Short mmCIF file of C-alpha atoms and ligand atoms in Angstrom, two decimals:
data_model
loop_
_atom_site.label_atom_id
_atom_site.label_comp_id
_atom_site.label_asym_id
_atom_site.label_seq_id
_atom_site.Cartn_x
_atom_site.Cartn_y
_atom_site.Cartn_z
CA MET A 965 252.11 4.86 -20.48
CA THR A 966 254.11 2.69 -22.86
CA GLU A 967 256.14 3.39 -25.94
CA THR A 968 253.39 1.84 -28.04
CA HIS A 969 250.89 4.25 -26.50
CA GLU A 970 253.11 7.17 -27.50
CA GLU A 971 253.03 5.64 -31.01
CA LEU A 972 249.23 5.58 -30.95
CA CYS A 973 249.20 9.29 -30.04
CA LYS A 974 251.69 10.02 -32.82
CA ALA A 975 249.63 8.08 -35.39
CA ALA A 976 246.45 9.90 -34.22
CA SER A 977 248.22 13.24 -34.46
CA GLU A 978 249.41 12.44 -38.01
CA GLY A 979 246.01 11.09 -39.06
CA SER A 980 247.33 7.63 -39.95
CA GLU A 981 243.98 5.87 -39.93
CA LEU A 982 245.35 2.43 -40.78
CA GLU A 983 247.98 2.50 -38.04
CA VAL A 984 245.47 3.74 -35.48
CA LYS A 985 243.05 0.96 -36.52
CA GLN A 986 245.74 -1.70 -36.16
CA MET A 987 246.78 -0.44 -32.74
CA VAL A 988 243.16 -0.32 -31.59
CA GLN A 989 242.63 -3.88 -32.84
CA ALA A 990 245.80 -4.93 -31.04
CA GLY A 991 244.08 -3.80 -27.84
CA LEU A 992 245.86 -0.52 -27.03
CA ASP A 993 243.99 1.59 -24.49
CA VAL A 994 242.48 4.55 -26.38
CA SER A 995 241.70 6.42 -23.18
CA GLU A 996 245.27 6.63 -21.89
CA PHE A 997 247.06 10.01 -21.62
CA ASP A 998 250.53 10.63 -23.06
CA SER A 999 253.41 12.42 -21.32
CA HIS A 1000 251.77 15.81 -22.15
CA GLY A 1001 248.51 14.74 -20.54
CA MET A 1002 246.80 14.35 -23.93
CA THR A 1003 244.76 11.44 -25.26
CA PRO A 1004 244.99 10.08 -28.84
CA LEU A 1005 241.55 11.66 -29.41
CA MET A 1006 242.87 15.12 -28.47
CA HIS A 1007 245.79 14.70 -30.89
CA ALA A 1008 243.48 13.69 -33.73
CA ALA A 1009 241.05 16.54 -32.94
CA LYS A 1010 243.80 19.14 -32.69
CA ASN A 1011 245.01 18.24 -36.15
CA GLY A 1012 241.57 17.90 -37.68
CA HIS A 1013 241.69 14.19 -38.55
CA ALA A 1014 237.94 13.63 -38.41
CA SER A 1015 238.01 10.00 -39.56
CA VAL A 1016 240.55 9.13 -36.85
CA VAL A 1017 238.41 11.04 -34.34
CA SER A 1018 235.41 8.87 -35.34
CA LEU A 1019 237.47 5.68 -35.23
CA LEU A 1020 238.73 6.45 -31.74
CA LEU A 1021 235.26 7.40 -30.52
CA GLU A 1022 233.89 4.10 -31.85
CA ALA A 1023 236.71 2.32 -30.03
CA GLY A 1024 235.50 3.87 -26.77
CA ALA A 1025 237.73 6.95 -26.43
CA PRO A 1026 236.11 9.27 -23.87
CA TRP A 1027 234.92 12.48 -25.60
CA ASN A 1028 235.06 14.40 -22.29
CA ALA A 1029 238.56 13.55 -21.00
CA LEU A 1030 240.42 16.69 -19.91
CA ASP A 1031 244.10 17.57 -20.28
CA PRO A 1032 245.98 19.40 -17.50
CA SER A 1033 244.81 22.77 -18.87
CA GLY A 1034 241.15 21.68 -18.60
CA ARG A 1035 240.62 21.24 -22.34
CA CYS A 1036 238.88 18.28 -23.96
CA ALA A 1037 239.29 16.96 -27.53
CA GLY A 1038 236.39 19.16 -28.65
CA ASP A 1039 238.16 22.27 -27.33
CA TYR A 1040 241.17 21.41 -29.50
CA ALA A 1041 238.95 20.95 -32.55
CA LEU A 1042 237.14 24.24 -31.79
CA GLU A 1043 240.34 26.23 -31.28
CA ASN A 1044 241.69 25.01 -34.60
CA GLU A 1045 238.34 25.31 -36.40
CA HIS A 1046 238.24 21.70 -37.62
CA GLN A 1047 234.52 21.51 -38.38
CA ASP A 1048 234.28 17.78 -39.22
CA ALA A 1049 236.10 16.85 -36.04
CA ILE A 1050 233.88 19.27 -34.07
CA ASP A 1051 230.76 17.62 -35.52
CA ALA A 1052 231.94 14.08 -34.73
CA LEU A 1053 232.79 15.04 -31.14
CA LEU A 1054 229.61 17.06 -30.71
CA ASN A 1055 227.48 14.10 -31.79
CA ALA A 1056 229.37 11.80 -29.44
CA GLY A 1057 228.97 14.27 -26.55
CA ILE A 1058 225.26 14.84 -27.14
CA ARG A 1059 224.56 11.10 -27.45
CA ALA A 1060 226.53 10.26 -24.30
CA GLU A 1061 224.94 13.02 -22.21
CA LEU A 1062 221.41 12.22 -23.37
CA ILE A 1063 221.91 8.56 -22.43
CA PHE A 1064 223.51 9.60 -19.15
CA GLY A 1065 220.48 11.80 -18.40
CA VAL A 1066 218.04 8.93 -19.02
CA VAL A 1067 220.07 6.53 -16.86
CA GLU A 1068 220.35 9.12 -14.07
CA ARG A 1069 216.61 9.75 -14.10
CA GLN A 1070 215.86 6.02 -13.97
CA SER A 1071 218.42 5.06 -11.37
CA SER A 1072 218.40 7.84 -8.84
CA LYS A 1073 215.69 9.47 -6.85
CA LYS A 1074 215.41 13.20 -7.50
CA SER A 1075 217.50 15.19 -5.04
CA ASP A 1076 216.83 18.84 -4.37
CA ALA A 1077 219.03 18.84 -1.26
CA LYS A 1078 221.52 21.38 -2.69
CA ASN A 1079 218.79 23.92 -3.44
CA LYS A 1080 217.18 23.43 -0.03
CA VAL A 1081 220.51 23.93 1.78
CA TYR A 1082 221.10 27.18 -0.14
CA LEU A 1083 217.61 28.43 0.68
CA GLU A 1084 218.16 27.76 4.41
CA GLU A 1085 221.50 29.57 4.57
CA ARG A 1086 222.05 33.31 4.70
CA ALA A 1087 222.33 35.15 1.40
CA GLU A 1088 224.27 38.39 1.52
CA PHE A 1089 224.12 41.45 -0.72
CA SER A 1090 227.32 43.41 -1.05
CA GLU A 1091 228.83 45.75 -3.65
CA GLY A 1092 227.71 44.39 -7.04
CA ARG A 1093 227.07 40.84 -5.89
CA LEU A 1094 224.80 38.47 -4.01
CA ILE A 1095 226.67 35.61 -2.32
CA ASP A 1096 225.79 32.52 -0.30
CA GLU A 1097 227.45 31.41 2.95
CA GLU A 1098 230.22 29.56 1.07
CA SER A 1099 231.12 32.70 -0.95
CA ASN A 1100 229.57 31.29 -4.09
CA ALA A 1101 228.21 34.03 -6.30
CA VAL A 1102 224.45 33.73 -6.59
CA MET A 1103 224.33 36.77 -8.87
CA MET A 1104 226.83 39.41 -9.99
CA ALA A 1105 226.52 42.87 -11.50
CA TRP A 1106 228.70 41.98 -14.52
CA GLU A 1107 225.66 40.06 -15.84
CA ASN A 1108 223.69 43.27 -16.27
CA PRO A 1109 224.17 43.43 -20.09
CA LEU A 1110 223.15 39.76 -20.35
CA MET A 1111 220.01 40.36 -18.31
CA ALA A 1112 219.16 43.35 -20.53
CA VAL A 1113 219.06 41.05 -23.58
CA HIS A 1114 217.11 38.35 -21.74
CA ALA A 1115 214.54 41.00 -20.76
CA LYS A 1116 214.36 42.22 -24.36
CA VAL A 1117 213.72 38.66 -25.56
CA VAL A 1118 210.94 37.88 -23.10
CA CYS A 1119 209.29 41.32 -23.29
CA SER A 1120 209.39 41.57 -27.09
CA GLY A 1121 205.70 40.71 -27.32
CA GLY A 1122 204.64 42.76 -24.26
CA GLY A 1123 201.82 41.27 -22.13
CA ASP A 1124 202.20 39.20 -18.96
CA ILE A 1125 205.75 38.36 -17.94
CA LEU A 1126 206.98 35.73 -15.47
CA ASN A 1127 210.46 35.77 -13.97
CA VAL A 1128 211.72 32.88 -11.85
CA GLY A 1129 214.52 33.98 -9.46
CA PHE A 1130 214.92 37.65 -8.42
CA GLY A 1131 218.59 37.67 -7.31
CA MET A 1132 219.73 41.28 -7.65
CA GLY A 1133 216.63 42.22 -9.61
CA LEU A 1134 218.66 43.07 -12.71
CA VAL A 1135 216.39 41.30 -15.16
CA ASP A 1136 213.30 42.51 -13.31
CA THR A 1137 214.49 46.13 -13.47
CA ALA A 1138 215.04 45.70 -17.21
CA ILE A 1139 211.60 44.04 -17.61
CA GLN A 1140 210.01 47.05 -15.87
CA SER A 1141 211.43 49.34 -18.58
CA TYR A 1142 209.17 47.70 -21.21
CA ALA A 1143 205.52 48.44 -21.89
CA ILE A 1144 204.25 45.21 -20.36
CA ALA A 1145 200.87 44.49 -18.79
CA PHE A 1146 201.86 42.51 -15.71
CA HIS A 1147 205.01 41.16 -14.07
CA THR A 1148 205.06 38.10 -11.81
CA ILE A 1149 208.24 37.24 -9.88
CA ILE A 1150 208.91 33.95 -8.07
CA GLU A 1151 211.59 34.05 -5.37
CA ALA A 1152 212.34 31.42 -2.74
CA HIS A 1153 215.09 32.85 -0.56
CA PRO A 1154 213.85 34.69 2.57
CA ASP A 1155 216.76 37.21 2.50
CA VAL A 1156 216.20 38.01 -1.14
CA TYR A 1157 212.47 38.28 -0.58
CA ALA A 1158 213.05 40.64 2.38
CA ARG A 1159 215.22 42.85 0.18
CA MET A 1160 212.58 42.87 -2.55
CA LEU A 1161 210.09 44.22 -0.03
CA ALA A 1162 212.59 46.70 1.44
CA THR A 1163 213.34 48.11 -2.00
CA GLY A 1164 209.72 48.63 -2.96
CA TRP A 1165 209.08 45.70 -5.29
CA GLY A 1166 206.02 44.74 -3.23
CA GLU A 1167 204.35 48.08 -4.00
CA LYS A 1168 204.80 48.30 -7.74
CA PRO A 1169 201.34 48.43 -9.33
CA ASN A 1170 202.02 45.83 -12.03
CA VAL A 1171 204.13 43.41 -9.95
CA ARG A 1172 203.07 40.28 -8.07
CA ILE A 1173 205.71 38.53 -5.95
CA ILE A 1174 205.19 34.85 -5.26
CA PHE A 1175 207.40 33.76 -2.37
CA GLY A 1176 208.35 30.08 -2.61
CA ARG A 1177 210.21 27.51 -4.66
CA TRP A 1178 209.03 27.43 -8.25
CA GLN A 1179 208.49 23.69 -7.84
CA ASP A 1180 205.96 24.38 -5.07
CA VAL A 1181 204.15 27.38 -6.55
CA LEU A 1182 203.54 26.04 -10.07
CA PRO A 1183 199.82 25.51 -9.36
CA GLN A 1184 199.46 29.25 -8.60
CA LEU A 1185 200.70 30.27 -12.03
CA GLY A 1186 198.71 31.31 -15.06
CA THR A 1187 199.88 31.65 -18.66
CA TYR A 1188 202.44 34.17 -19.85
CA ASP A 1189 203.61 36.05 -22.94
CA GLY A 1190 207.21 36.02 -21.72
CA ILE A 1191 209.03 33.77 -19.24
CA PHE A 1192 212.57 33.98 -17.91
CA PHE A 1193 214.18 31.29 -15.72
CA ASP A 1194 217.33 31.85 -13.63
CA THR A 1195 217.61 30.11 -10.26
CA PHE A 1196 220.58 29.06 -8.11
CA GLY A 1197 221.75 25.85 -6.46
CA GLU A 1198 219.90 23.72 -8.98
CA TYR A 1199 221.03 21.29 -11.69
CA TYR A 1200 220.36 20.95 -15.40
CA GLU A 1201 217.72 18.34 -14.49
CA ASP A 1202 215.78 20.95 -12.49
CA MET A 1203 215.68 23.35 -15.42
CA ARG A 1204 214.66 20.43 -17.62
CA GLU A 1205 211.77 19.78 -15.22
CA PHE A 1206 210.76 23.44 -15.42
CA HIS A 1207 210.83 23.17 -19.22
CA GLU A 1208 208.30 20.36 -19.04
CA SER A 1209 205.84 22.91 -17.62
CA LEU A 1210 206.36 25.37 -20.49
CA PRO A 1211 203.63 23.95 -22.74
CA ARG A 1212 201.19 24.86 -19.94
CA LEU A 1213 202.77 28.18 -18.84
CA LEU A 1214 203.82 29.81 -22.10
CA LYS A 1215 201.16 31.26 -24.40
CA LYS A 1216 201.16 29.97 -27.97
CA ASP A 1217 202.93 33.06 -29.27
CA GLY A 1218 204.98 33.58 -26.09
CA ARG A 1219 208.75 33.89 -25.76
CA TYR A 1220 210.96 32.07 -23.31
CA SER A 1221 214.58 32.51 -22.21
CA PHE A 1222 216.81 31.11 -19.45
CA PHE A 1223 220.18 31.93 -17.95
CA ASN A 1224 222.53 29.95 -20.16
CA GLY A 1225 225.35 29.28 -17.73
CA MET A 1226 225.59 25.53 -18.34
CA CYS A 1227 229.25 24.39 -18.17
CA GLY A 1228 230.40 28.00 -18.18
CA ASP A 1229 234.02 27.01 -17.67
CA ASN A 1230 234.50 24.86 -20.78
CA ALA A 1231 233.64 26.03 -24.28
CA PHE A 1232 233.01 22.59 -25.76
CA PHE A 1233 230.95 21.21 -22.87
CA HIS A 1234 228.91 24.42 -23.10
CA LEU A 1235 228.33 23.82 -26.81
CA VAL A 1236 227.21 20.24 -26.11
CA TYR A 1237 224.72 21.46 -23.50
CA CYS A 1238 223.39 24.24 -25.75
CA GLN A 1239 222.55 21.52 -28.30
CA ILE A 1240 221.07 19.19 -25.68
CA VAL A 1241 218.73 21.85 -24.30
CA LYS A 1242 217.77 22.79 -27.87
CA LEU A 1243 216.94 19.13 -28.63
CA GLU A 1244 214.98 18.66 -25.43
CA LEU A 1245 212.98 21.86 -25.97
CA ALA A 1246 212.33 20.74 -29.56
CA GLY A 1247 210.80 17.60 -28.06
CA LEU A 1248 208.26 19.91 -26.38
CA GLY A 1249 207.54 21.70 -29.65
CA ILE A 1250 209.74 24.67 -28.76
CA GLU A 1251 212.29 26.15 -31.16
CA THR A 1252 215.52 27.68 -29.76
CA GLU A 1253 217.77 30.28 -31.34
CA PHE A 1254 220.90 31.61 -29.65
CA ILE A 1255 221.86 35.29 -29.76
CA SER A 1256 225.65 35.70 -29.43
CA LEU A 1257 226.85 38.26 -26.95
CA PRO A 1258 230.59 38.91 -26.57
CA VAL A 1259 231.21 39.18 -22.83
CA ARG A 1260 234.98 39.51 -22.47
CA LYS A 1261 234.56 43.25 -21.80
CA CYS A 1262 232.20 42.54 -18.88
CA LEU A 1263 234.76 40.45 -17.01
CA GLU A 1264 237.96 41.47 -15.32
CA GLU A 1265 240.13 39.50 -12.90
CA GLU A 1266 238.83 41.85 -10.16
CA THR A 1267 235.29 40.65 -10.86
CA TRP A 1268 236.01 37.33 -9.18
CA LYS A 1269 237.86 38.61 -6.11
CA GLY A 1270 236.62 36.71 -3.04
CA ILE A 1271 234.35 34.46 -5.11
CA GLN A 1272 234.65 30.70 -4.61
CA HIS A 1273 234.09 29.60 -8.21
CA LYS A 1274 234.43 31.50 -11.49
CA TYR A 1275 231.17 30.26 -12.94
CA TRP A 1276 231.74 31.93 -16.32
CA GLN A 1277 235.01 31.85 -18.24
CA LEU A 1278 233.95 31.91 -21.88
CA GLU A 1279 234.25 34.73 -24.41
CA THR A 1280 230.72 34.57 -25.80
CA TYR A 1281 227.40 34.25 -23.99
CA TYR A 1282 224.53 32.71 -25.96
CA VAL A 1283 221.16 34.21 -25.05
CA PRO A 1284 218.44 31.61 -25.72
CA PHE A 1285 215.42 32.88 -27.62
CA CYS A 1286 212.72 30.18 -27.49
CA TYR A 1287 209.22 30.05 -28.98
CA PHE A 1288 206.69 27.46 -30.07
CA ALA A 1289 207.83 25.99 -33.38
CA ASP A 1290 204.45 26.20 -35.10
CA GLU A 1291 204.08 29.92 -34.42
CA GLU A 1292 205.20 32.77 -36.67
CA ASN A 1293 207.05 33.99 -33.68
CA LYS A 1294 210.65 34.45 -34.44
CA GLY A 1295 211.25 37.73 -36.33
CA GLN A 1296 212.41 40.79 -34.48
CA ILE A 1297 212.95 40.85 -30.77
CA GLY A 1298 213.31 44.58 -30.41
CA ASP A 1299 209.95 45.93 -31.53
CA ASN A 1300 208.41 46.64 -28.15
C1 LIG B 2429 220.98 33.88 -10.22
S1 LIG B 2429 219.82 34.61 -9.19
C2 LIG B 2429 218.74 35.42 -10.33
C3 LIG B 2429 219.32 36.66 -10.86
C4 LIG B 2429 218.35 37.53 -11.62
N1 LIG B 2429 218.10 36.96 -12.94
C5 LIG B 2429 218.85 38.96 -11.75
O1 LIG B 2429 218.75 39.50 -12.87
O2 LIG B 2429 219.34 39.53 -10.79
C6 LIG B 2429 218.86 33.22 -8.69
C7 LIG B 2429 217.72 33.54 -7.77
O3 LIG B 2429 216.86 32.39 -7.74
C8 LIG B 2429 216.44 32.17 -6.40
N2 LIG B 2429 216.10 30.73 -6.28
C9 LIG B 2429 216.92 29.69 -6.07
N3 LIG B 2429 216.24 28.53 -6.08
C10 LIG B 2429 214.95 28.84 -6.32
C11 LIG B 2429 213.77 28.07 -6.48
N4 LIG B 2429 213.79 26.74 -6.40
N5 LIG B 2429 212.61 28.72 -6.73
C12 LIG B 2429 212.58 30.08 -6.85
N6 LIG B 2429 213.68 30.86 -6.70
C13 LIG B 2429 214.85 30.26 -6.46
C14 LIG B 2429 217.66 32.60 -5.59
O4 LIG B 2429 217.33 32.86 -4.25
C15 LIG B 2429 218.14 33.82 -6.35
O5 LIG B 2429 217.52 34.97 -5.86
#
């Protein structure tokens, strides 16, 4: 880091567009960090200088660079409520990630190795949690209030409900409390499946369990009034692939929701991914609304004791409420 780079950060922080432009034209590296571990883009975002933010982004400043505290430029804009800077960074993030997704899909062969490894390992139920062999949390009891809202969303029209991923059965227990016609559950882990049978899920009159990976059992599925998707050991691309089946699986006036844990450790990355999934679902004719749920109360430091990775660190959880755009579907979710 040079003195001139410190000057670039200072100019970005003060919003001196002309100076920033001159330094960029002189060839200064816009991606470099200063002595505080911040980039010029973070300085501009923190102080709400949207035009400098745009200028730096056009000059190639990385929207997703992180400072030592794990915050990106968008986090600084969010924390300080600088809407124009948020919008500029959000657009840059969405564009970059959409392009990245296309390139990834074209260049690499699909890998489901991570999911297959998880499904071959032991999964263990203990007090309020389901963990894999590496002490990663597959599911935790603190999510109960979240699952209650997901169930409300997908059961709001009654009828036939599909849930992908049983875990601790929280969402399925909530689904059973609604006046639905039929309840199909897909589960791929042998230990989870064994527990489902041991706890009586195989004998419920309106429940059908399909044991297998959702990817493999798709041909066995019908059409549903409500669908919920929440698996483990999969990537965004896998959920995206599941979404491509929604036009076939979801009835015209059906409701869909999914566990919205994407980038659960960074508020701005999470925002970017909420918009990406919304855009991609829109491409399938599906509208997405997000229901805000404050979750701070659900989480205590104790919650994560012995868990490898804190997969959720944000204050608000956004429950997706999805429906076909051409249907008069939105309205109330709590009528059933
Ligand atoms: C996060 S848990 C689901 C939690 C559940 N929503 C609840 O309320 O307890 C994910 C579940 O998906 C299952 N799973 C993982 N990959 C799967 C796949 N490809 N197909 C079907 N189930 C899968 C896991 O074994 C696990 O039981």
